């Protein structure tokens, strides 16, 4: 007998539910999602449309519980944590407004907020004292993650307002863009797999069993609502109360009264979202007034008075022409996708990193495949999937190399690492990158000594390792005759090299390219061991006492020093006559203890350069403006931080004023 439409729908529904369950597991439990949020939402939307056509299937084939089994205590929320209805379509968004107005007579106001791409957390307070933190779980019962959440310094342990016997603060735990980048840089240095996105890292971190590990994940929090026992009559006053209690909140309160204005905001927000310090995937639109909210009520899953308008990630399909291999500074081999050039978010993309070989295997990516590139605000486009329907019989699996593509040395892989590494200590590519790193702004800050100049001096055979930089003066006479150089430039470079002899010790330690040592761990090491000798003679146990230095890094410091080639370089550096300072400890710098906020894009320097210049003078860069902020530096297209600064009467500098201030230091 032929299947009826309902039979077909049931089969399709079952397949969808199996897929959704799998993706839930990958996302929530394994922290290794295979599909984007958008694709996941599409699966959910398909399920919803089947339920609409055949409501009887909803009970017969309903989805299983989301609740995870693990070692966290299961604790009921004081009031349920609902989800938000979401849409990707302008039409549906306008429909939401129209339906809402059918039920609400009179004026309305919407509060508009970023939809932060993080993890929902419920904070329980008893008599104004922090009591417990719970994940959303199934909305009724969450998992208790109190200790992990306590690592977030911004969450107040005591509320100013102690009038509530019980109150729940709801918000999002996330990892800021700068912290995410820093964490991935450290992972790379350790030869560990980098994390694919900040949201998964945040949610994975909240559920780690080791609090010390959680601390390293630098979690942040923003409060966006109140659960049980709120008396507020609107969203705006609720937000003000949260700010008064000391919770981080969104910097501006955007309120509109028409759907058109809301839509304009959404479009504007889409443009400025990449400038925010965290990832967002849309805008949350909430009806302001609580009585009006109560009139509308909620479905079992979500309130009828709010909606999330989500941005579709931009994607493009193109052919993977080849996979090439890059050697990194510490020898890690990274596979790179060479693509048939394609337009994505206004730029032409011809290459994308494939991260590592496990990722290629997991996504079953073959040379000759059509791959889907996606970019959702992130700077680097990623290959999210293969279009298997277009796979030809000629598509070939990627062959994992056995030797270094640059020097031909064998590659190695240890059990702890996913990365393949070139084993040669003389690999010219590693040496070149190590020199570039040593001279870089973040390390020894040798002005002008960028990759192009390093190419020249290594090609000339003048520099084989970092210590050789300090004998470059020997080649001055030939150097000034090379095309593009001349006396002025060469003397400037030689002068900059000379100045680098008086840098802080941490810069030197960071500049050595020791596996596992990033900027922060180098600073900590230099604080703990004020001389290089003290560092080299420290025991494994002593090294591991240093914050951010684990067993692997401690070992790699000792291996670095045990290596004969490295010892030779260190001896040569010793001859140079450094006077490495402990500058970072200096409390007397011009901006010591002062906090700065950057907003908008600067023309003459990148954000990280600006941050570095501020830190060089003892200042700190923070993400949010408070009355204690020393100055807000405003570039083009500033965000809401400017408004907040104006509101708080905080000093505002444009780029030129910032430069003047730097020069004055
Ligand atoms: S309000 C009734 N506001 O999005 C639900 N949620 O998809 C009230 N989220 O579980 C939620 N940014 O974790 C709200 N500005 C924001 C948000 C936000 C992110 C998350 C939240 C929620 C999920 C719903």
XYZ file of C-alpha atoms and ligand atoms in Angstrom:
689
model
C 0.000 0.000 0.000
C 1.220 3.479 -0.809
C 2.276 5.830 2.005
C -0.244 8.539 2.839
C 1.055 12.136 3.188
C 0.791 11.669 6.931
C 2.919 8.494 6.808
C 5.520 10.335 4.788
C 5.433 13.235 7.224
C 5.836 10.828 10.155
C 8.884 9.187 8.547
C 10.413 12.533 7.770
C 9.658 13.756 11.296
C 11.347 10.729 12.863
C 14.429 11.293 10.760
C 14.463 14.965 11.752
C 14.096 14.169 15.443
C 16.956 11.679 15.292
C 19.108 14.323 13.634
C 18.119 16.976 16.176
C 18.856 14.658 19.069
C 22.275 13.942 17.601
C 23.029 17.626 17.119
C 21.842 18.366 20.664
C 24.287 15.781 21.932
C 27.131 17.144 19.799
C 26.386 20.679 20.892
C 25.582 20.286 24.586
C 27.561 17.268 25.632
C 30.493 16.979 23.280
C 31.055 20.638 22.567
C 31.657 19.647 18.937
C 28.745 20.854 16.825
C 28.750 19.844 13.199
C 26.144 22.265 11.943
C 25.634 25.977 12.334
C 22.900 27.517 14.447
C 21.135 28.457 11.268
C 21.066 24.880 10.000
C 19.862 23.707 13.427
C 17.078 26.273 13.438
C 16.070 25.092 9.932
C 15.684 21.528 11.239
C 13.554 22.813 14.111
C 11.476 24.895 11.702
C 10.800 21.790 9.577
C 9.622 19.909 12.651
C 7.369 22.797 13.565
C 5.824 22.884 10.100
C 5.069 19.134 10.280
C 3.383 19.617 13.678
C 1.343 22.431 12.191
C 0.119 20.201 9.381
C -0.354 17.116 11.575
C -0.838 18.278 15.189
C -1.588 14.721 16.307
C 2.033 13.780 15.545
C 3.301 16.185 18.170
C 2.248 13.870 21.005
C 2.930 10.628 19.226
C 6.397 11.631 18.035
C 7.331 14.398 20.450
C 10.946 15.210 21.083
C 12.736 13.611 23.991
C 13.932 15.585 26.962
C 16.940 17.792 26.502
C 18.078 17.169 30.030
C 21.647 16.009 30.204
C 22.916 13.294 32.442
C 26.092 14.269 34.180
C 27.632 14.897 37.523
C 26.099 18.306 38.266
C 23.319 18.506 40.819
C 19.883 18.918 39.271
C 18.195 21.924 40.859
C 14.737 23.345 40.035
C 14.529 26.948 38.863
C 12.379 29.108 41.115
C 10.462 30.131 38.011
C 10.716 28.400 34.624
C 13.379 29.554 32.176
C 11.579 29.963 28.905
C 13.153 30.196 25.510
C 12.575 32.836 22.837
C 10.639 32.416 19.618
C 12.932 33.270 16.749
C 12.715 34.245 13.136
C 15.024 34.963 10.244
C 12.362 36.692 8.162
C 11.335 40.342 8.085
C 7.791 39.324 7.207
C 7.474 37.075 10.244
C 8.920 39.809 12.397
C 6.277 42.280 11.209
C 3.657 39.546 11.767
C 4.817 39.234 15.366
C 4.131 42.929 15.853
C 0.754 42.757 14.097
C -0.436 39.805 16.224
C 0.756 41.495 19.376
C -1.170 44.674 18.541
C -4.355 42.679 18.010
C -4.292 41.877 21.728
C -2.909 45.128 23.106
C -4.895 48.287 22.921
C -3.019 51.550 23.161
C 0.617 52.500 22.921
C 3.420 50.032 23.159
C 7.198 50.233 23.496
C 9.800 47.653 22.580
C 13.166 47.341 24.262
C 15.826 46.160 21.814
C 18.879 44.203 22.904
C 21.737 42.305 21.338
C 21.165 38.573 21.280
C 24.405 37.515 22.847
C 25.745 34.249 21.524
C 26.518 32.614 24.835
C 24.950 30.349 27.403
C 21.869 31.170 29.484
C 22.476 31.199 33.230
C 20.101 31.697 36.139
C 21.572 33.304 39.273
C 19.659 32.722 42.487
C 19.977 35.273 45.319
C 18.570 34.826 48.836
C 18.186 37.970 50.914
C 20.575 39.739 48.562
C 23.305 37.109 48.822
C 24.419 34.950 45.898
C 23.084 31.463 46.475
C 23.322 29.289 43.354
C 23.932 29.429 39.615
C 21.998 27.109 37.328
C 22.160 26.279 33.641
C 18.883 26.312 31.741
C 18.602 22.509 31.554
C 15.076 21.657 30.412
C 13.779 25.060 31.551
C 12.340 23.670 34.782
C 15.379 21.973 36.251
C 18.898 23.157 35.623
C 22.344 21.988 36.577
C 24.071 23.647 39.474
C 27.286 25.288 38.290
C 27.763 27.708 41.185
C 31.510 27.243 41.651
C 32.233 27.668 37.972
C 30.111 30.804 37.756
C 31.854 32.256 40.801
C 34.997 32.520 38.633
C 33.270 35.441 36.891
C 34.380 38.424 38.931
C 31.777 40.730 37.428
C 28.927 38.800 39.078
C 28.138 40.434 42.434
C 28.061 38.103 45.420
C 26.034 40.655 47.376
C 23.236 42.798 45.992
C 22.883 46.389 47.155
C 19.146 45.885 47.386
C 18.488 43.264 50.071
C 14.703 43.551 50.032
C 14.066 40.338 48.152
C 13.985 37.122 50.060
C 14.459 35.340 46.751
C 15.247 36.788 43.347
C 16.578 35.268 40.123
C 18.849 37.174 37.760
C 18.976 35.830 34.229
C 21.708 36.490 31.751
C 24.235 35.190 29.349
C 27.690 33.803 30.022
C 30.010 34.453 27.105
C 33.675 34.765 26.176
C 34.679 38.108 24.695
C 36.305 38.217 21.272
C 39.682 39.266 22.656
C 39.651 36.554 25.315
C 38.605 33.968 22.738
C 41.474 34.954 20.454
C 43.930 34.872 23.353
C 42.738 31.411 24.423
C 43.089 30.082 20.887
C 46.562 31.577 20.533
C 47.589 29.717 23.676
C 46.021 26.522 22.315
C 47.949 26.894 19.084
C 51.186 27.400 20.930
C 50.503 24.256 22.905
C 49.857 22.378 19.671
C 46.313 21.741 20.878
C 43.177 21.977 18.796
C 41.815 25.512 18.595
C 38.211 26.111 19.628
C 35.812 26.639 16.760
C 33.639 29.301 18.340
C 33.329 31.346 21.493
C 29.799 30.245 22.299
C 30.633 26.531 22.393
C 33.716 27.290 24.406
C 31.668 29.307 26.896
C 29.021 26.607 27.317
C 31.640 23.863 27.486
C 33.545 25.846 30.101
C 30.516 26.408 32.330
C 30.208 22.626 32.565
C 33.845 21.794 33.233
C 34.502 19.788 36.366
C 37.735 21.570 37.277
C 37.237 25.139 38.530
C 40.907 25.980 37.887
C 40.344 25.151 34.218
C 37.226 27.319 34.169
C 39.267 30.293 35.426
C 41.492 30.020 32.373
C 38.450 30.405 30.115
C 37.941 34.045 31.200
C 34.154 33.902 31.200
C 32.113 37.106 31.082
C 28.483 37.759 31.956
C 25.734 40.148 30.928
C 22.415 40.292 32.775
C 19.283 40.674 30.637
C 16.360 39.874 32.867
C 14.839 38.767 36.144
C 13.067 35.487 36.809
C 11.297 34.817 40.074
C 9.888 37.574 42.245
C 10.448 40.571 40.095
C 8.166 43.478 40.906
C 9.240 45.605 37.973
C 6.578 47.103 35.838
C 8.804 47.336 32.812
C 11.995 46.121 31.173
C 13.686 49.505 31.418
C 13.401 49.746 35.201
C 14.426 46.110 35.497
C 17.612 46.883 33.556
C 18.318 49.912 35.743
C 17.926 47.824 38.890
C 20.322 45.204 37.516
C 22.919 47.895 36.792
C 22.498 49.353 40.296
C 23.175 45.948 41.815
C 26.486 45.866 39.971
C 25.613 43.422 37.178
C 27.140 44.043 33.782
C 24.270 45.105 31.496
C 24.042 46.232 27.872
C 25.490 49.733 27.709
C 22.482 51.492 26.207
C 18.746 51.041 26.613
C 17.198 51.199 23.147
C 13.474 51.761 23.233
C 11.201 52.219 20.181
C 7.468 52.456 19.725
C 6.901 51.128 16.212
C 7.847 48.004 14.321
C 9.443 50.150 11.603
C 11.781 51.748 14.112
C 12.549 48.320 15.518
C 13.380 47.121 12.018
C 15.673 50.116 11.412
C 17.478 49.285 14.621
C 17.863 45.648 13.571
C 19.392 46.690 10.245
C 21.695 49.175 11.930
C 22.650 46.620 14.550
C 23.522 44.067 11.852
C 26.115 46.531 10.527
C 27.673 47.429 13.838
C 27.525 43.971 15.473
C 31.038 43.021 14.283
C 32.422 45.941 16.322
C 30.980 44.663 19.586
C 33.393 42.953 21.980
C 31.360 39.710 21.872
C 29.558 37.627 19.265
C 25.867 38.166 18.714
C 23.491 36.347 16.415
C 20.569 38.721 16.310
C 18.442 41.230 18.175
C 15.985 40.446 20.989
C 12.832 42.537 20.826
C 10.918 42.696 24.116
C 7.671 44.404 24.927
C 8.520 46.877 27.672
C 5.418 46.993 29.852
C 4.804 44.121 32.257
C 1.030 44.393 32.309
C 1.016 44.183 28.552
C 3.386 41.216 28.792
C 0.972 39.532 31.197
C -1.947 40.080 28.805
C -0.079 38.205 26.106
C 1.286 35.426 28.320
C 3.461 32.609 27.067
C 3.298 29.290 25.260
C 4.847 26.266 26.958
C 8.169 27.244 25.435
C 8.381 30.977 25.023
C 6.734 34.270 25.932
C 4.423 35.810 23.312
C 5.733 39.277 24.137
C 9.278 38.812 22.864
C 11.024 37.544 19.772
C 14.592 37.084 18.605
C 15.294 38.301 15.115
C 18.308 36.262 14.053
C 20.800 37.101 11.350
C 21.321 34.488 8.718
C 25.012 33.815 8.403
C 26.223 34.659 4.949
C 27.430 31.673 3.029
C 28.819 30.811 -0.367
C 29.604 27.614 -2.185
C 32.829 27.101 -4.059
C 35.213 24.431 -5.296
C 38.076 23.186 -3.160
C 40.874 23.126 -5.706
C 43.678 21.899 -3.495
C 44.835 21.534 0.065
C 48.258 22.978 0.857
C 50.224 22.804 4.088
C 51.655 25.659 6.097
C 54.391 25.371 8.678
C 53.909 27.477 11.781
C 56.442 29.082 14.093
C 56.555 26.084 16.384
C 56.492 23.592 13.512
C 52.752 22.862 13.567
C 51.491 21.889 10.107
C 48.184 23.537 9.214
C 46.197 22.371 6.179
C 44.889 25.262 4.091
C 42.010 25.112 1.608
C 42.855 26.645 -1.761
C 39.503 27.675 -3.167
C 38.086 28.805 -6.450
C 37.752 32.491 -5.513
C 34.286 33.436 -4.315
C 32.608 36.606 -2.996
C 31.499 36.468 0.657
C 30.350 39.437 2.761
C 31.925 41.792 0.257
C 35.371 40.211 0.161
C 36.944 37.787 -2.252
C 37.868 34.553 -0.543
C 40.430 32.218 -2.075
C 41.853 30.491 1.004
C 40.535 29.234 4.321
C 42.209 27.389 7.135
C 41.157 23.794 7.637
C 42.587 23.913 11.185
C 43.848 20.327 11.406
C 43.541 16.880 9.899
C 40.914 15.653 12.363
C 38.640 18.428 11.189
C 39.103 17.387 7.545
C 38.232 13.793 8.441
C 35.251 14.818 10.575
C 33.740 16.912 7.796
C 34.849 14.400 5.129
C 36.359 17.149 2.989
C 37.914 15.997 -0.301
C 39.884 17.843 -2.947
C 37.520 18.664 -5.828
C 34.488 18.947 -3.513
C 32.116 21.903 -3.463
C 32.339 23.307 0.028
C 30.134 25.738 1.904
C 31.921 28.733 3.337
C 30.266 30.687 6.068
C 30.987 33.942 7.724
C 28.813 35.245 10.545
C 30.472 38.385 11.748
C 33.670 36.486 12.376
C 36.747 37.733 10.651
C 37.863 34.409 9.251
C 35.508 32.526 6.940
C 35.192 28.845 7.721
C 34.296 25.778 5.698
C 31.212 24.514 7.470
C 30.251 21.587 5.259
C 30.649 19.772 1.970
C 27.847 19.779 -0.563
C 27.856 16.000 -0.996
C 25.210 16.178 -3.749
C 27.812 17.825 -5.977
C 30.645 15.402 -5.177
C 32.176 13.972 -8.337
C 33.854 10.591 -8.629
C 37.111 12.475 -9.075
C 37.060 14.003 -5.596
C 40.154 12.723 -3.742
C 40.696 12.406 -0.005
C 43.296 14.762 1.462
C 46.630 12.966 1.823
C 48.185 13.657 5.206
C 51.818 14.667 4.576
C 54.647 12.625 6.076
C 57.352 15.249 5.683
C 57.578 18.993 6.195
C 56.486 20.807 3.003
C 59.325 23.314 3.441
C 62.369 21.418 4.699
C 61.440 17.784 4.090
C 62.054 16.708 7.708
C 59.794 13.967 9.079
C 56.635 15.052 10.881
C 55.742 13.886 14.372
C 52.571 13.658 16.439
C 52.437 13.012 20.147
C 49.524 11.425 21.949
C 48.538 14.641 23.711
C 48.507 16.702 20.540
C 46.212 16.657 17.543
C 48.768 18.676 15.615
C 51.414 17.305 13.279
C 54.762 19.027 13.706
C 57.925 19.407 11.660
C 60.693 17.879 13.765
C 63.607 19.898 12.358
C 65.169 22.590 14.507
C 66.650 24.135 11.397
C 63.493 24.272 9.296
C 63.952 27.611 7.475
C 60.261 28.460 7.640
C 60.112 27.983 11.412
C 63.289 30.024 11.833
C 61.928 32.830 9.671
C 58.647 32.922 11.621
C 60.499 32.800 14.946
C 62.523 35.848 13.931
C 59.363 37.669 12.806
C 57.752 36.801 16.132
C 60.750 37.873 18.210
C 60.826 41.259 16.462
C 57.046 41.772 16.496
C 55.265 44.570 18.346
C 53.832 42.102 20.852
C 57.296 40.678 21.651
C 60.536 42.719 21.414
C 58.900 45.509 19.435
C 61.708 46.154 16.954
C 60.135 48.960 14.917
C 60.088 48.293 11.173
C 61.333 44.700 11.399
C 58.339 43.067 9.712
C 58.100 39.877 7.646
C 59.344 41.511 4.417
C 62.576 42.742 5.972
C 63.060 39.416 7.742
C 62.724 37.706 4.339
C 65.539 39.843 2.972
C 67.942 39.371 5.860
C 67.369 35.631 5.979
C 67.694 35.275 2.204
C 70.981 37.160 2.359
C 72.154 34.520 4.821
C 72.850 37.142 7.491
C 70.395 35.877 10.053
C 69.887 32.227 10.985
C 68.375 32.707 14.414
C 67.177 35.530 16.637
C 70.587 36.271 18.135
C 71.938 37.053 14.650
C 69.701 40.138 14.544
C 72.134 41.799 16.914
C 75.098 41.321 14.556
C 73.320 42.807 11.555
C 75.409 45.993 11.908
C 78.250 44.014 10.305
C 76.384 44.001 7.007
C 75.422 47.675 7.051
C 77.597 48.618 4.071
C 76.105 45.981 1.807
C 72.644 46.379 3.245
C 72.356 50.071 2.352
C 73.058 49.206 -1.294
C 70.173 46.713 -1.529
C 67.151 47.810 -3.517
C 64.558 49.537 -1.364
C 66.873 50.146 1.587
C 69.383 53.008 1.754
C 71.150 54.534 4.740
C 68.165 56.061 6.516
C 66.088 52.914 6.626
C 68.980 50.614 7.539
C 70.127 52.936 10.324
C 66.594 53.186 11.663
C 66.389 49.398 11.764
C 69.798 49.048 13.426
C 68.791 51.656 15.942
C 65.519 49.863 16.693
C 67.458 46.629 17.220
C 69.746 48.423 19.657
C 66.769 49.762 21.615
C 65.313 46.279 21.933
C 68.137 45.409 24.323
C 66.308 47.262 27.091
C 62.902 45.679 26.861
C 61.011 44.099 29.765
C 61.950 40.526 30.514
C 58.477 39.180 29.743
C 58.774 40.390 26.144
C 62.002 38.483 25.769
C 60.511 35.324 27.286
C 57.497 35.609 25.010
C 59.735 36.335 22.015
C 61.639 33.075 22.372
C 58.738 31.063 20.847
C 58.681 28.461 23.594
C 55.751 26.091 23.036
C 52.848 27.018 25.233
C 54.001 30.478 26.296
C 51.683 33.305 25.366
C 51.835 36.938 26.449
C 50.007 36.423 29.728
C 51.993 33.381 30.794
C 55.242 35.172 29.840
C 54.261 38.084 32.100
C 53.474 35.707 34.936
C 56.758 33.856 34.460
C 58.733 37.092 34.479
C 56.991 38.103 37.694
C 57.826 34.788 39.355
C 61.400 34.564 38.007
C 62.930 38.009 37.662
C 65.997 36.774 35.747
C 66.454 34.353 32.881
C 68.741 32.195 35.006
C 66.042 31.846 37.627
C 63.630 30.745 34.915
C 65.978 28.158 33.430
C 66.883 26.649 36.773
C 63.322 26.473 38.127
C 61.973 22.990 38.806
C 58.863 21.604 37.139
C 56.940 22.114 40.385
C 58.080 25.727 40.720
C 57.161 26.459 37.119
C 53.723 24.963 37.540
C 52.949 27.250 40.451
C 52.900 30.153 38.006
C 49.378 31.100 36.857
C 48.589 29.898 33.305
C 51.573 27.524 33.339
C 50.446 23.915 33.351
C 52.407 20.700 33.240
C 52.835 20.789 29.431
C 54.150 24.354 29.378
C 56.466 23.724 32.330
C 57.874 20.739 30.478
C 58.247 22.677 27.275
C 60.231 25.400 29.096
C 62.615 22.747 30.371
C 62.838 21.047 26.977
C 63.572 24.398 25.374
C 66.514 24.985 27.678
C 67.735 21.396 27.409
C 67.984 21.681 23.637
C 71.538 22.247 22.400
C 70.592 24.498 19.490
C 68.479 26.714 21.749
C 71.295 26.898 24.306
C 73.621 28.158 21.599
C 71.171 30.881 20.654
C 70.761 31.828 24.322
C 74.536 31.997 24.750
C 74.816 34.214 21.682
C 72.052 36.430 23.089
C 73.926 36.579 26.353
C 76.931 38.025 24.526
C 74.738 40.796 23.114
C 74.388 42.418 26.524
C 70.711 42.821 27.312
C 69.458 44.743 30.279
C 66.009 43.246 30.534
C 63.737 45.210 32.826
C 60.777 44.290 34.980
C 58.758 47.181 33.546
C 55.357 45.565 33.876
C 55.761 45.809 37.646
C 56.349 49.510 37.472
C 53.512 51.269 39.242
C 54.795 54.673 38.260
C 53.994 54.601 34.583
C 51.918 57.480 33.231
C 48.726 55.428 32.990
C 49.231 52.903 35.812
C 45.896 51.914 37.307
C 43.924 53.846 34.678
C 41.245 52.177 32.644
C 40.488 52.923 28.984
C 37.685 51.887 26.664
C 37.982 51.658 22.873
C 35.006 52.066 20.572
C 34.727 52.303 16.779
C 37.595 51.667 14.381
C 40.797 53.643 14.535
C 42.445 54.632 11.280
C 46.134 54.503 12.099
C 46.310 51.457 14.303
C 44.479 48.228 14.972
C 42.620 47.624 18.175
C 45.327 45.337 19.485
C 47.982 47.960 18.714
C 46.000 50.577 20.600
C 45.597 48.164 23.513
C 49.286 47.475 23.504
C 50.190 51.169 23.488
C 47.890 51.746 26.453
C 49.329 48.782 28.359
C 52.832 49.953 27.569
C 52.046 52.926 29.786
C 50.540 50.842 32.541
C 46.904 51.379 31.476
C 44.219 48.723 31.132
C 41.687 48.302 28.355
C 38.246 47.400 29.535
C 35.102 46.520 27.587
C 32.605 48.685 29.392
C 32.420 52.331 30.338
C 31.905 53.178 33.999
C 32.276 56.415 35.916
C 35.789 55.220 36.785
C 36.892 54.975 33.143
C 39.828 57.335 32.582
C 39.125 57.959 28.890
C 37.067 56.535 26.050
C 38.906 56.505 22.726
C 36.519 56.942 19.864
C 37.180 55.854 16.285
C 34.889 55.751 13.276
C 31.402 54.277 13.724
C 31.535 54.220 17.509
C 29.125 51.977 19.386
C 26.923 52.744 22.360
C 29.952 53.166 24.577
C 30.250 56.715 23.274
C 26.716 57.540 24.414
C 27.388 55.963 27.774
C 30.616 57.954 28.144
C 28.773 61.164 27.318
C 26.091 60.277 29.842
C 28.679 59.653 32.549
C 30.764 62.696 31.664
C 33.819 60.554 31.038
C 36.725 62.057 29.060
C 36.413 61.319 25.347
C 39.404 61.322 22.994
C 39.394 61.044 19.251
C 42.292 59.272 17.572
C 44.412 62.421 17.290
C 43.937 63.255 20.975
C 44.857 59.696 21.884
C 48.056 59.985 19.857
C 48.875 63.308 21.486
C 48.414 61.753 24.898
C 50.670 58.856 23.949
C 53.324 61.240 22.718
C 53.038 63.303 25.875
C 53.831 60.180 27.923
S 15.668 37.328 27.175
C 11.966 34.341 27.963
N 17.612 38.682 26.143
O 18.658 33.619 23.979
C 13.366 34.305 27.510
N 17.716 36.312 26.020
O 16.951 31.819 22.418
C 14.011 35.582 27.878
N 19.736 35.475 24.949
O 17.620 31.541 26.586
C 15.330 35.668 27.320
N 20.650 37.416 24.546
O 19.927 32.639 26.787
C 17.125 37.458 26.372
N 19.274 40.028 25.271
C 18.792 38.822 25.528
C 19.476 37.645 25.146
C 18.898 36.408 25.405
C 20.790 36.107 24.441
C 19.546 34.022 24.974
C 18.971 33.505 26.274
C 17.761 32.727 25.876
C 18.015 32.457 24.440
C 16.706 32.254 23.713
